[in-house]
Coordinates of C-alpha atoms in Angstrom, one line a residue:
Chain A
M154 CA -30.3 -8.7 28.5
L155 CA -34.0 -8.6 29.3
Q156 CA -35.9 -11.7 28.1
G157 CA -39.6 -11.7 28.3
H158 CA -41.2 -9.8 31.1
Q159 CA -38.9 -10.4 34.2
S160 CA -35.9 -12.5 33.2
W161 CA -32.3 -11.7 32.3
I162 CA -30.2 -13.7 30.0
F163 CA -26.5 -13.4 30.7
N164 CA -24.9 -13.7 27.2
N165 CA -21.3 -13.2 28.5
K166 CA -21.8 -16.2 30.9
P167 CA -20.5 -15.0 34.2
V168 CA -18.3 -17.7 35.7
I169 CA -18.6 -19.0 39.3
L170 CA -14.9 -19.0 40.1
S171 CA -15.4 -20.4 43.6
S172 CA -18.0 -21.0 46.2
S173 CA -18.1 -21.9 49.9
A174 CA -20.4 -23.2 52.6
V175 CA -20.0 -22.8 56.3
G176 CA -22.3 -24.5 58.8
G177 CA -23.1 -25.2 62.4
P178 CA -23.4 -28.3 64.6
F179 CA -26.9 -29.2 63.5
E180 CA -25.8 -29.0 59.8
A181 CA -22.8 -31.2 60.7
K182 CA -25.3 -34.0 61.6
G183 CA -27.2 -33.7 58.4
P184 CA -26.7 -35.7 55.2
L185 CA -24.9 -32.8 53.4
A186 CA -22.2 -32.4 56.0
K187 CA -19.4 -33.5 53.7
D188 CA -20.2 -30.7 51.3
F189 CA -19.4 -27.9 53.8
D190 CA -16.0 -26.3 53.9
I191 CA -16.2 -25.6 57.6
L192 CA -18.6 -27.0 60.2
H193 CA -18.6 -25.4 63.7
Q194 CA -19.3 -27.4 66.8
D195 CA -20.1 -24.2 68.8
T196 CA -23.1 -22.2 67.6
R197 CA -21.4 -19.1 69.0
L198 CA -18.2 -19.7 67.1
G199 CA -16.3 -18.5 70.2
Q200 CA -18.0 -15.1 70.0
D201 CA -20.0 -13.6 72.8
S202 CA -23.3 -13.4 71.0
F203 CA -25.2 -15.2 68.3
E204 CA -25.3 -12.0 66.2
K205 CA -21.5 -11.8 66.3
A206 CA -21.3 -15.4 65.4
E207 CA -23.4 -14.9 62.3
K208 CA -21.1 -12.1 61.2
K209 CA -18.2 -14.5 61.6
L210 CA -20.0 -17.1 59.5
I211 CA -20.1 -14.6 56.6
E212 CA -16.5 -13.5 57.0
Q213 CA -15.4 -17.1 56.9
A214 CA -17.5 -18.1 53.9
C215 CA -16.1 -15.1 52.0
E216 CA -12.5 -15.7 53.0
I217 CA -12.8 -19.3 51.8
A218 CA -14.4 -18.3 48.5
I219 CA -11.7 -15.7 47.9
H220 CA -8.9 -18.2 48.9
K221 CA -10.2 -20.9 46.6
A222 CA -10.4 -18.6 43.6
K223 CA -6.7 -17.6 44.2
I224 CA -7.3 -13.9 43.7
K225 CA -6.7 -11.0 46.0
K226 CA -9.4 -9.4 48.1
E227 CA -8.5 -6.0 46.7
D228 CA -9.4 -7.2 43.1
I229 CA -13.0 -7.8 44.0
N230 CA -15.1 -4.8 42.8
F231 CA -18.3 -5.4 44.6
F232 CA -19.7 -7.4 47.6
L233 CA -23.4 -8.2 47.7
C234 CA -24.8 -9.6 50.9
G235 CA -28.0 -10.1 52.8
D236 CA -29.2 -11.8 55.9
L237 CA -32.2 -12.0 58.2
M238 CA -31.2 -9.7 61.1
N239 CA -32.8 -6.3 61.6
Q240 CA -31.0 -3.7 59.5
I241 CA -29.0 -6.6 57.9
I242 CA -26.2 -6.1 60.6
S243 CA -24.5 -9.4 59.9
S244 CA -23.9 -8.4 56.2
S245 CA -22.9 -4.8 56.9
F246 CA -20.5 -5.8 59.7
A247 CA -18.9 -8.5 57.6
A248 CA -18.6 -5.9 54.8
R249 CA -16.8 -3.7 57.3
T250 CA -14.2 -6.4 57.8
L251 CA -13.9 -7.2 54.1
A252 CA -13.6 -3.6 53.0
I253 CA -15.0 -4.4 49.5
P254 CA -17.5 -1.8 48.0
F255 CA -20.7 -3.1 49.4
L256 CA -24.4 -3.3 48.5
G257 CA -26.7 -4.7 51.3
L258 CA -29.7 -6.8 50.2
Y259 CA -32.8 -7.9 51.9
G260 CA -35.0 -10.5 50.4
A261 CA -35.3 -12.7 53.5
C262 CA -34.4 -16.2 52.5
S263 CA -34.4 -15.3 48.8
S264 CA -31.3 -13.1 49.4
S265 CA -29.0 -15.9 48.2
M266 CA -30.4 -15.9 44.6
E267 CA -31.1 -12.1 44.8
G268 CA -27.4 -11.6 45.4
L269 CA -26.3 -14.2 42.8
S270 CA -28.5 -12.7 40.1
L271 CA -27.4 -9.1 40.7
A272 CA -23.7 -10.2 40.9
A273 CA -24.2 -12.0 37.6
L274 CA -25.8 -8.9 36.1
M275 CA -22.8 -6.8 37.1
I276 CA -20.3 -9.2 35.6
D277 CA -22.4 -9.7 32.4
S278 CA -22.7 -5.9 31.8
K279 CA -19.0 -5.5 32.5
A280 CA -19.8 -3.3 35.5
A281 CA -17.5 -5.5 37.5
E282 CA -14.5 -7.7 37.0
Y283 CA -15.1 -9.8 40.1
A284 CA -18.2 -9.7 42.3
L285 CA -18.7 -11.6 45.6
A286 CA -22.2 -12.6 46.7
A287 CA -22.9 -14.0 50.1
T288 CA -25.7 -14.6 52.6
S289 CA -26.1 -16.1 56.0
S290 CA -28.6 -17.1 58.7
H291 CA -28.2 -18.2 62.3
N292 CA -30.8 -20.4 64.0
S293 CA -30.5 -18.9 67.5
A294 CA -30.3 -15.3 66.3
S295 CA -33.3 -15.7 64.0
E296 CA -35.4 -17.5 66.7
K297 CA -34.5 -14.7 69.1
Q298 CA -35.6 -12.0 66.6
Y299 CA -38.6 -13.6 65.0
R300 CA -40.0 -16.0 67.6
Y301 CA -39.2 -16.9 71.2
P302 CA -36.0 -17.2 73.2
T303 CA -34.1 -20.4 72.2
E304 CA -34.6 -22.1 75.6
Y305 CA -38.2 -21.2 75.9
G306 CA -40.4 -24.3 76.1
A307 CA -43.1 -23.9 73.4
Q308 CA -44.3 -26.7 71.3
K309 CA -43.8 -26.2 67.6
P310 CA -46.4 -27.5 65.1
P311 CA -45.4 -30.0 62.4
T312 CA -45.4 -27.2 59.8
A313 CA -42.6 -25.3 61.6
Q314 CA -39.1 -25.2 60.1
W315 CA -35.6 -25.0 61.4
T316 CA -33.5 -22.0 60.5
V317 CA -30.1 -23.1 59.1
T318 CA -27.0 -21.9 60.9
G319 CA -24.5 -21.1 58.2
S320 CA -23.3 -19.0 55.4
G321 CA -22.6 -19.4 51.7
A322 CA -20.6 -17.3 49.3
V323 CA -19.9 -17.3 45.6
L324 CA -17.2 -15.4 43.7
L325 CA -18.1 -14.5 40.1
G326 CA -15.7 -13.4 37.4
Q327 CA -15.6 -12.6 33.7
R328 CA -13.7 -15.7 32.6
G329 CA -12.3 -18.9 34.1
E330 CA -13.3 -22.4 34.9
G331 CA -16.5 -23.3 36.7
P332 CA -20.2 -23.3 36.4
K333 CA -21.8 -20.4 34.5
V334 CA -24.8 -18.3 35.5
T335 CA -26.9 -18.2 32.4
C336 CA -30.1 -16.6 33.3
A337 CA -32.2 -15.3 36.2
T338 CA -35.9 -14.6 36.8
I339 CA -36.9 -12.0 39.4
G340 CA -40.1 -12.8 41.2
R341 CA -42.9 -10.5 42.3
V342 CA -44.3 -10.4 45.8
V343 CA -47.1 -12.8 46.3
D344 CA -49.3 -12.8 49.4
M345 CA -52.0 -15.4 49.9
G346 CA -53.1 -14.0 53.2
L347 CA -51.4 -16.5 55.4
S348 CA -50.1 -15.1 58.7
D349 CA -48.7 -18.1 60.7
P350 CA -45.0 -17.7 61.2
F351 CA -44.8 -21.4 62.0
N352 CA -46.1 -22.3 58.6
M353 CA -43.8 -20.4 56.1
G354 CA -43.7 -23.2 53.5
T355 CA -47.4 -22.8 52.7
A356 CA -47.0 -19.0 52.6
M357 CA -44.0 -19.1 50.2
A358 CA -45.2 -21.9 47.9
P359 CA -47.3 -19.6 45.6
A360 CA -44.4 -17.2 45.2
A361 CA -42.2 -20.0 44.1
V362 CA -44.8 -21.3 41.7
D363 CA -45.3 -17.8 40.2
T364 CA -41.6 -17.3 39.6
I365 CA -41.1 -20.8 38.2
Q366 CA -44.0 -20.3 35.7
A367 CA -42.6 -16.8 34.8
H368 CA -39.2 -18.4 34.2
F369 CA -40.4 -21.0 31.8
R370 CA -42.7 -18.6 30.1
D371 CA -40.1 -15.9 29.6
L372 CA -37.4 -18.3 28.4
N373 CA -39.8 -20.4 26.5
R374 CA -38.2 -23.5 28.1
D375 CA -39.5 -26.8 29.3
P376 CA -38.7 -28.3 32.8
S377 CA -36.8 -31.1 31.0
F378 CA -34.1 -28.5 30.1
Y379 CA -32.9 -28.9 33.7
D380 CA -31.3 -31.8 35.5
L381 CA -32.5 -30.3 38.8
I382 CA -35.0 -27.7 39.9
A383 CA -34.6 -26.9 43.6
T384 CA -36.8 -24.5 45.7
G385 CA -35.0 -22.7 48.5
D386 CA -36.7 -23.5 51.8
L387 CA -40.3 -24.5 51.2
G388 CA -39.8 -27.6 53.4
R389 CA -41.8 -30.8 53.1
V390 CA -45.1 -28.9 53.4
G391 CA -44.5 -26.1 51.0
H392 CA -42.7 -28.2 48.5
R393 CA -45.6 -30.6 48.2
I394 CA -48.1 -27.7 47.7
A395 CA -45.8 -26.1 45.1
G396 CA -45.6 -29.3 43.2
D397 CA -49.3 -29.8 43.2
L398 CA -50.0 -26.2 42.2
L399 CA -47.6 -26.4 39.3
R400 CA -49.2 -29.6 38.1
D401 CA -52.7 -28.0 38.4
H402 CA -51.4 -25.0 36.4
G403 CA -50.2 -27.4 33.6
L404 CA -46.5 -27.3 34.4
E405 CA -45.5 -30.8 35.3
I406 CA -42.0 -31.0 36.8
P407 CA -40.9 -34.6 37.1
P408 CA -40.5 -35.5 40.9
E409 CA -37.0 -36.9 40.4
I410 CA -35.7 -33.5 39.3
F411 CA -37.8 -31.3 41.6
T412 CA -36.5 -30.9 45.1
D413 CA -36.1 -28.5 47.9
C414 CA -33.0 -27.4 49.8
G415 CA -34.9 -27.3 53.1
I416 CA -35.7 -31.0 52.7
L417 CA -32.2 -32.1 51.5
I418 CA -30.1 -30.3 54.2
Y419 CA -31.4 -32.3 57.2
G420 CA -32.0 -36.0 57.8
D421 CA -35.3 -37.7 58.6
K422 CA -34.1 -38.3 62.2
Q423 CA -33.3 -34.7 62.9
P424 CA -36.1 -32.9 64.8
V425 CA -36.7 -30.1 62.2
M426 CA -40.4 -30.7 61.7
A427 CA -41.1 -29.7 58.0
G428 CA -37.4 -29.0 57.1
G429 CA -34.8 -26.3 57.0
S430 CA -35.2 -22.6 56.3
G431 CA -33.2 -19.4 56.3
C432 CA -31.0 -17.6 53.8
A433 CA -28.2 -20.2 54.4
C434 CA -30.5 -23.1 53.6
S435 CA -30.5 -22.4 49.8
A436 CA -27.0 -20.8 49.9
T437 CA -25.2 -23.7 51.6
T438 CA -27.1 -26.4 49.7
T439 CA -26.4 -24.7 46.3
Y440 CA -22.9 -23.4 46.9
G441 CA -21.8 -26.6 48.7
H442 CA -23.8 -29.6 47.7
F443 CA -25.1 -28.8 44.2
F444 CA -21.9 -27.1 42.9
K445 CA -19.9 -30.1 44.0
R446 CA -22.3 -32.4 42.1
M447 CA -21.9 -30.1 39.1
H448 CA -18.1 -30.3 39.3
K449 CA -18.4 -34.1 39.5
G450 CA -20.4 -34.0 36.3
E451 CA -23.6 -35.4 37.9
L452 CA -25.5 -32.2 37.2
K453 CA -25.2 -30.0 34.1
R454 CA -28.1 -27.5 34.3
I455 CA -29.8 -26.5 37.5
L456 CA -32.4 -24.0 38.4
I457 CA -32.4 -22.7 42.0
V458 CA -35.6 -20.9 43.1
A459 CA -34.8 -19.2 46.5
T460 CA -38.0 -18.3 48.4
G461 CA -38.3 -15.6 51.0
A462 CA -41.0 -14.7 53.5
L463 CA -40.9 -10.9 53.9
L464 CA -42.4 -10.6 57.4
S465 CA -41.1 -8.9 60.5
P466 CA -42.0 -9.6 64.1
L467 CA -43.8 -6.2 64.2
S468 CA -45.9 -6.8 61.0
Y469 CA -46.9 -10.2 62.5
Q470 CA -48.0 -8.6 65.8
Q471 CA -50.0 -6.0 63.8
K472 CA -51.9 -8.9 62.2
E473 CA -50.4 -8.4 58.8
S474 CA -50.2 -11.4 56.5
I475 CA -46.9 -12.7 55.1
P476 CA -45.8 -11.3 51.7
C477 CA -43.4 -13.7 49.9
V478 CA -41.0 -13.5 47.0
A479 CA -38.9 -16.0 45.0
H480 CA -36.0 -15.5 42.6
A481 CA -34.8 -18.1 40.2
V482 CA -31.2 -18.5 38.9
S483 CA -30.2 -20.9 36.2
I484 CA -26.6 -22.3 36.4
E485 CA -25.0 -24.5 33.8
M486 CA -21.7 -26.3 33.8
Chain B
M170 CA -58.9 -18.7 61.6
S171 CA -61.7 -16.4 62.6
S172 CA -64.5 -15.7 60.2
K173 CA -63.9 -11.9 60.5
K174 CA -60.4 -12.4 59.2
K175 CA -61.5 -14.6 56.3
K176 CA -63.8 -11.9 55.0
K177 CA -60.9 -9.7 54.2
L178 CA -59.3 -12.4 52.0
S179 CA -59.9 -12.3 48.3
P180 CA -61.5 -15.4 46.7
T181 CA -58.1 -16.5 45.3
Q182 CA -56.6 -16.3 48.7
Q183 CA -59.4 -18.3 50.3
K184 CA -59.2 -20.8 47.5
Y185 CA -55.5 -21.2 48.0
Q186 CA -55.8 -21.5 51.8
A187 CA -58.3 -24.3 51.4
Y188 CA -56.1 -25.9 48.8
A189 CA -53.1 -25.8 51.2
K190 CA -55.0 -26.8 54.3
I191 CA -55.7 -30.3 53.0
R192 CA -51.9 -30.7 52.2
E193 CA -50.6 -29.6 55.6
P194 CA -49.8 -32.0 58.4
K195 CA -52.3 -31.5 61.3
R196 CA -51.2 -30.9 64.8
P197 CA -51.6 -34.3 66.6
V198 CA -54.1 -32.8 69.1
L199 CA -55.1 -36.1 70.8
L200 CA -51.5 -37.3 71.2
N201 CA -50.4 -33.9 72.4
S202 CA -53.3 -33.8 74.9
I203 CA -52.4 -37.3 76.3
R204 CA -48.7 -36.4 76.6
A205 CA -49.6 -33.0 78.2
F206 CA -51.8 -34.9 80.7
F207 CA -49.0 -37.2 81.8
V208 CA -46.2 -34.6 81.7
G209 CA -48.3 -32.1 83.7
G210 CA -49.4 -34.8 86.1
I211 CA -45.7 -35.9 86.7
V212 CA -44.7 -32.2 87.4
C213 CA -47.6 -31.9 89.9
T214 CA -46.8 -35.3 91.5
I215 CA -43.2 -34.1 92.0
G216 CA -44.6 -31.0 93.7
Q217 CA -46.8 -33.1 95.9
V218 CA -43.9 -35.3 96.9
L219 CA -41.8 -32.2 97.7
Q220 CA -44.7 -30.8 99.9
W221 CA -44.9 -34.1 101.7
V222 CA -41.1 -34.1 102.3
F223 CA -41.2 -30.6 103.7
M224 CA -44.2 -31.4 105.9
T225 CA -42.7 -34.7 107.2
Y226 CA -39.1 -33.8 107.7
F227 CA -38.9 -30.0 108.0
N228 CA -41.8 -29.1 110.4
F229 CA -43.9 -27.3 107.8
D230 CA -47.7 -27.4 107.8
E231 CA -49.8 -27.8 104.7
V232 CA -50.0 -24.1 103.9
S233 CA -46.4 -23.0 104.8
A234 CA -44.9 -26.0 102.9
G235 CA -46.2 -24.3 99.7
N236 CA -43.4 -21.8 99.5
P237 CA -40.3 -24.1 99.7
T238 CA -42.1 -26.5 97.3
V239 CA -42.6 -23.8 94.7
A240 CA -39.0 -22.6 95.3
V241 CA -37.6 -26.1 94.6
L242 CA -39.7 -26.5 91.4
I243 CA -38.5 -23.1 90.2
I244 CA -34.8 -24.0 90.8
I245 CA -35.3 -27.3 88.9
S246 CA -37.1 -25.6 86.0
V247 CA -34.5 -22.8 85.8
T248 CA -31.6 -25.3 86.0
L249 CA -33.1 -27.4 83.2
T250 CA -33.6 -24.2 81.1
G251 CA -30.0 -23.2 81.7
L252 CA -28.8 -26.6 80.7
G253 CA -30.8 -26.4 77.5
V254 CA -33.1 -29.4 78.3
Y255 CA -36.4 -27.7 79.1
D256 CA -37.3 -26.7 75.6
H257 CA -36.8 -30.3 74.4
I258 CA -39.1 -31.6 77.2
A259 CA -41.6 -28.9 76.2
Q260 CA -41.6 -29.9 72.6
W261 CA -42.5 -33.4 73.6
G262 CA -44.7 -32.6 76.6
G263 CA -46.5 -29.5 75.1
A264 CA -49.0 -27.9 77.4
G265 CA -48.0 -30.2 80.3
T266 CA -44.8 -28.2 80.8
A267 CA -46.7 -25.0 80.9
V268 CA -48.0 -25.9 84.4
P269 CA -47.7 -22.5 86.2
V270 CA -44.6 -22.8 88.4
T271 CA -42.2 -24.6 86.0
G272 CA -43.5 -23.0 82.8
F273 CA -43.4 -19.5 84.3
A274 CA -39.9 -20.0 85.6
N275 CA -38.9 -21.2 82.1
T276 CA -40.3 -18.1 80.4
V277 CA -38.4 -15.8 82.7
A278 CA -35.1 -17.7 82.7
S279 CA -35.1 -18.3 78.9
A280 CA -35.7 -14.6 78.2
A281 CA -33.0 -13.6 80.7
I282 CA -30.4 -16.0 79.2
E283 CA -31.3 -14.9 75.6
H284 CA -30.9 -11.2 76.2
R285 CA -27.8 -11.5 78.5
T286 CA -25.7 -10.3 75.4
E287 CA -27.4 -6.9 75.5
G288 CA -26.2 -6.3 79.0
Y289 CA -27.8 -6.6 82.5
V290 CA -30.0 -3.5 82.5
L291 CA -31.3 -3.2 78.9
G292 CA -30.9 -6.9 78.1
V293 CA -31.7 -9.0 81.1
G294 CA -33.7 -6.4 83.0
G295 CA -35.6 -5.1 80.1
N296 CA -36.5 -8.4 78.5
M297 CA -36.8 -10.9 81.4
F298 CA -40.6 -10.5 81.5
K299 CA -41.0 -10.3 77.7
I300 CA -43.1 -13.5 77.6
S301 CA -44.3 -13.7 81.2
G302 CA -45.2 -9.9 81.3
P303 CA -48.7 -10.3 79.8
V304 CA -49.5 -13.1 82.3
I305 CA -48.5 -10.8 85.2
T306 CA -50.4 -7.8 83.8
F307 CA -53.6 -9.6 83.1
G308 CA -53.3 -11.8 86.2
V309 CA -53.0 -8.7 88.4
F310 CA -55.8 -7.0 86.6
S311 CA -58.1 -10.0 86.8
A312 CA -57.4 -10.3 90.5
F313 CA -58.3 -6.6 90.9
V314 CA -61.6 -7.0 89.1
V315 CA -62.5 -10.1 91.1
A316 CA -61.6 -8.3 94.4
I317 CA -63.8 -5.3 93.4
V318 CA -66.7 -7.7 92.7
R319 CA -66.2 -9.5 96.0
I320 CA -66.2 -6.2 98.0
A321 CA -69.3 -5.0 96.1
V322 CA -71.2 -8.2 96.8
K323 CA -70.1 -8.0 100.5
A324 CA -71.2 -4.4 100.8
L325 CA -74.6 -5.2 99.4
G326 CA -75.0 -7.8 102.1
G327 CA -74.1 -10.9 100.2
M328 CA -71.9 -13.8 101.4

């Protein structure tokens, strides 16, 4: 049901029946390693290319989510998936394997919450009995597509971020045990004219701020409603800017509940500059770490604001600035 | 950012960029320069030692020792790239590792490794010079222009 200008309230409370997180070797060294279902030591996962490895990551994440929910793959009505590769090949190819009716999404790193909000909408409107939403990113595959070859020796600035290798999946159903998706706010595209692909946090921060403000305005809520508000992959640079911007706009989020998946996923000693990024950053942190904390009872109500930078290597070379978007989903235990 | 680019930005965008600028970590330019100075210097010293070895033990003179020296540096750089070490040295050493011979070998080797999955012809062959291509193009073109200038000056009775 529409609430305010750009938010949905899910009155039927779609249930997250199961979730999964798969990661790579770099994620295995991070502080959230114990919250992953599978951690791979080989970034190629035994495949002969990084792109094929990324497809495998989605397949595994989906298999685990389906297995945990103890339902049959054939019972799932729809599969929503997005990734960073050109023509979202990782998602489409994983959908070929899964053979579940498929809708491909592209919202760059906001694909995680884009998928979750649409899946929740399907369940809420009874358009689906079960819906599976997944997303993935692969560090080497993304570097290859967006920047330089992985072994190329170029110095990255301190504002650069490290794309997470991994995949996260959630399975939603009409009824059952688990956290419930209660509402979602769809963001608009915000472009502040930044064009440096090594400084995505700064580019994406205004989009996150816009969506967070819209969320609290539409739902007439206060940040204190949540135990945790996490942005997707703003990193240390973007998260700080977002926090300051919100405060200047009169929306103070207490620092103890305001965090960022890109900061949480890697440790201080890991050479990731400003933090993690990529679709899998918000997906694995939310579907792995945050959901585990919800099941333990440490968190009751969370708001995830996944941020995406909608650039392409071509648009960057043509001197276009970076349009950004953010989608917020509220999950309650 | 150039002033021409700034003109196209709306006042809100300009205000935000100024707002963000003071909150971003700066590139440590001085530290990077010092590291680049030493790393670049070390690479060049290795080259000098190699040249000396070829001149002393292998009967090369100062000019002809250049080729085997460069070849050895290329082999070292390509090996380090293949072993996945070069990019880490470059992150630390910055511009110091871009010293022509080793840096150039790294651009070619890294692109070749990266695109191996697309096959030898379209992948390796087509992408090998993806990063180093512009250097070759503009290097050859600059040399051409300089040569024309030199010939013209000579024809006019100069030099």
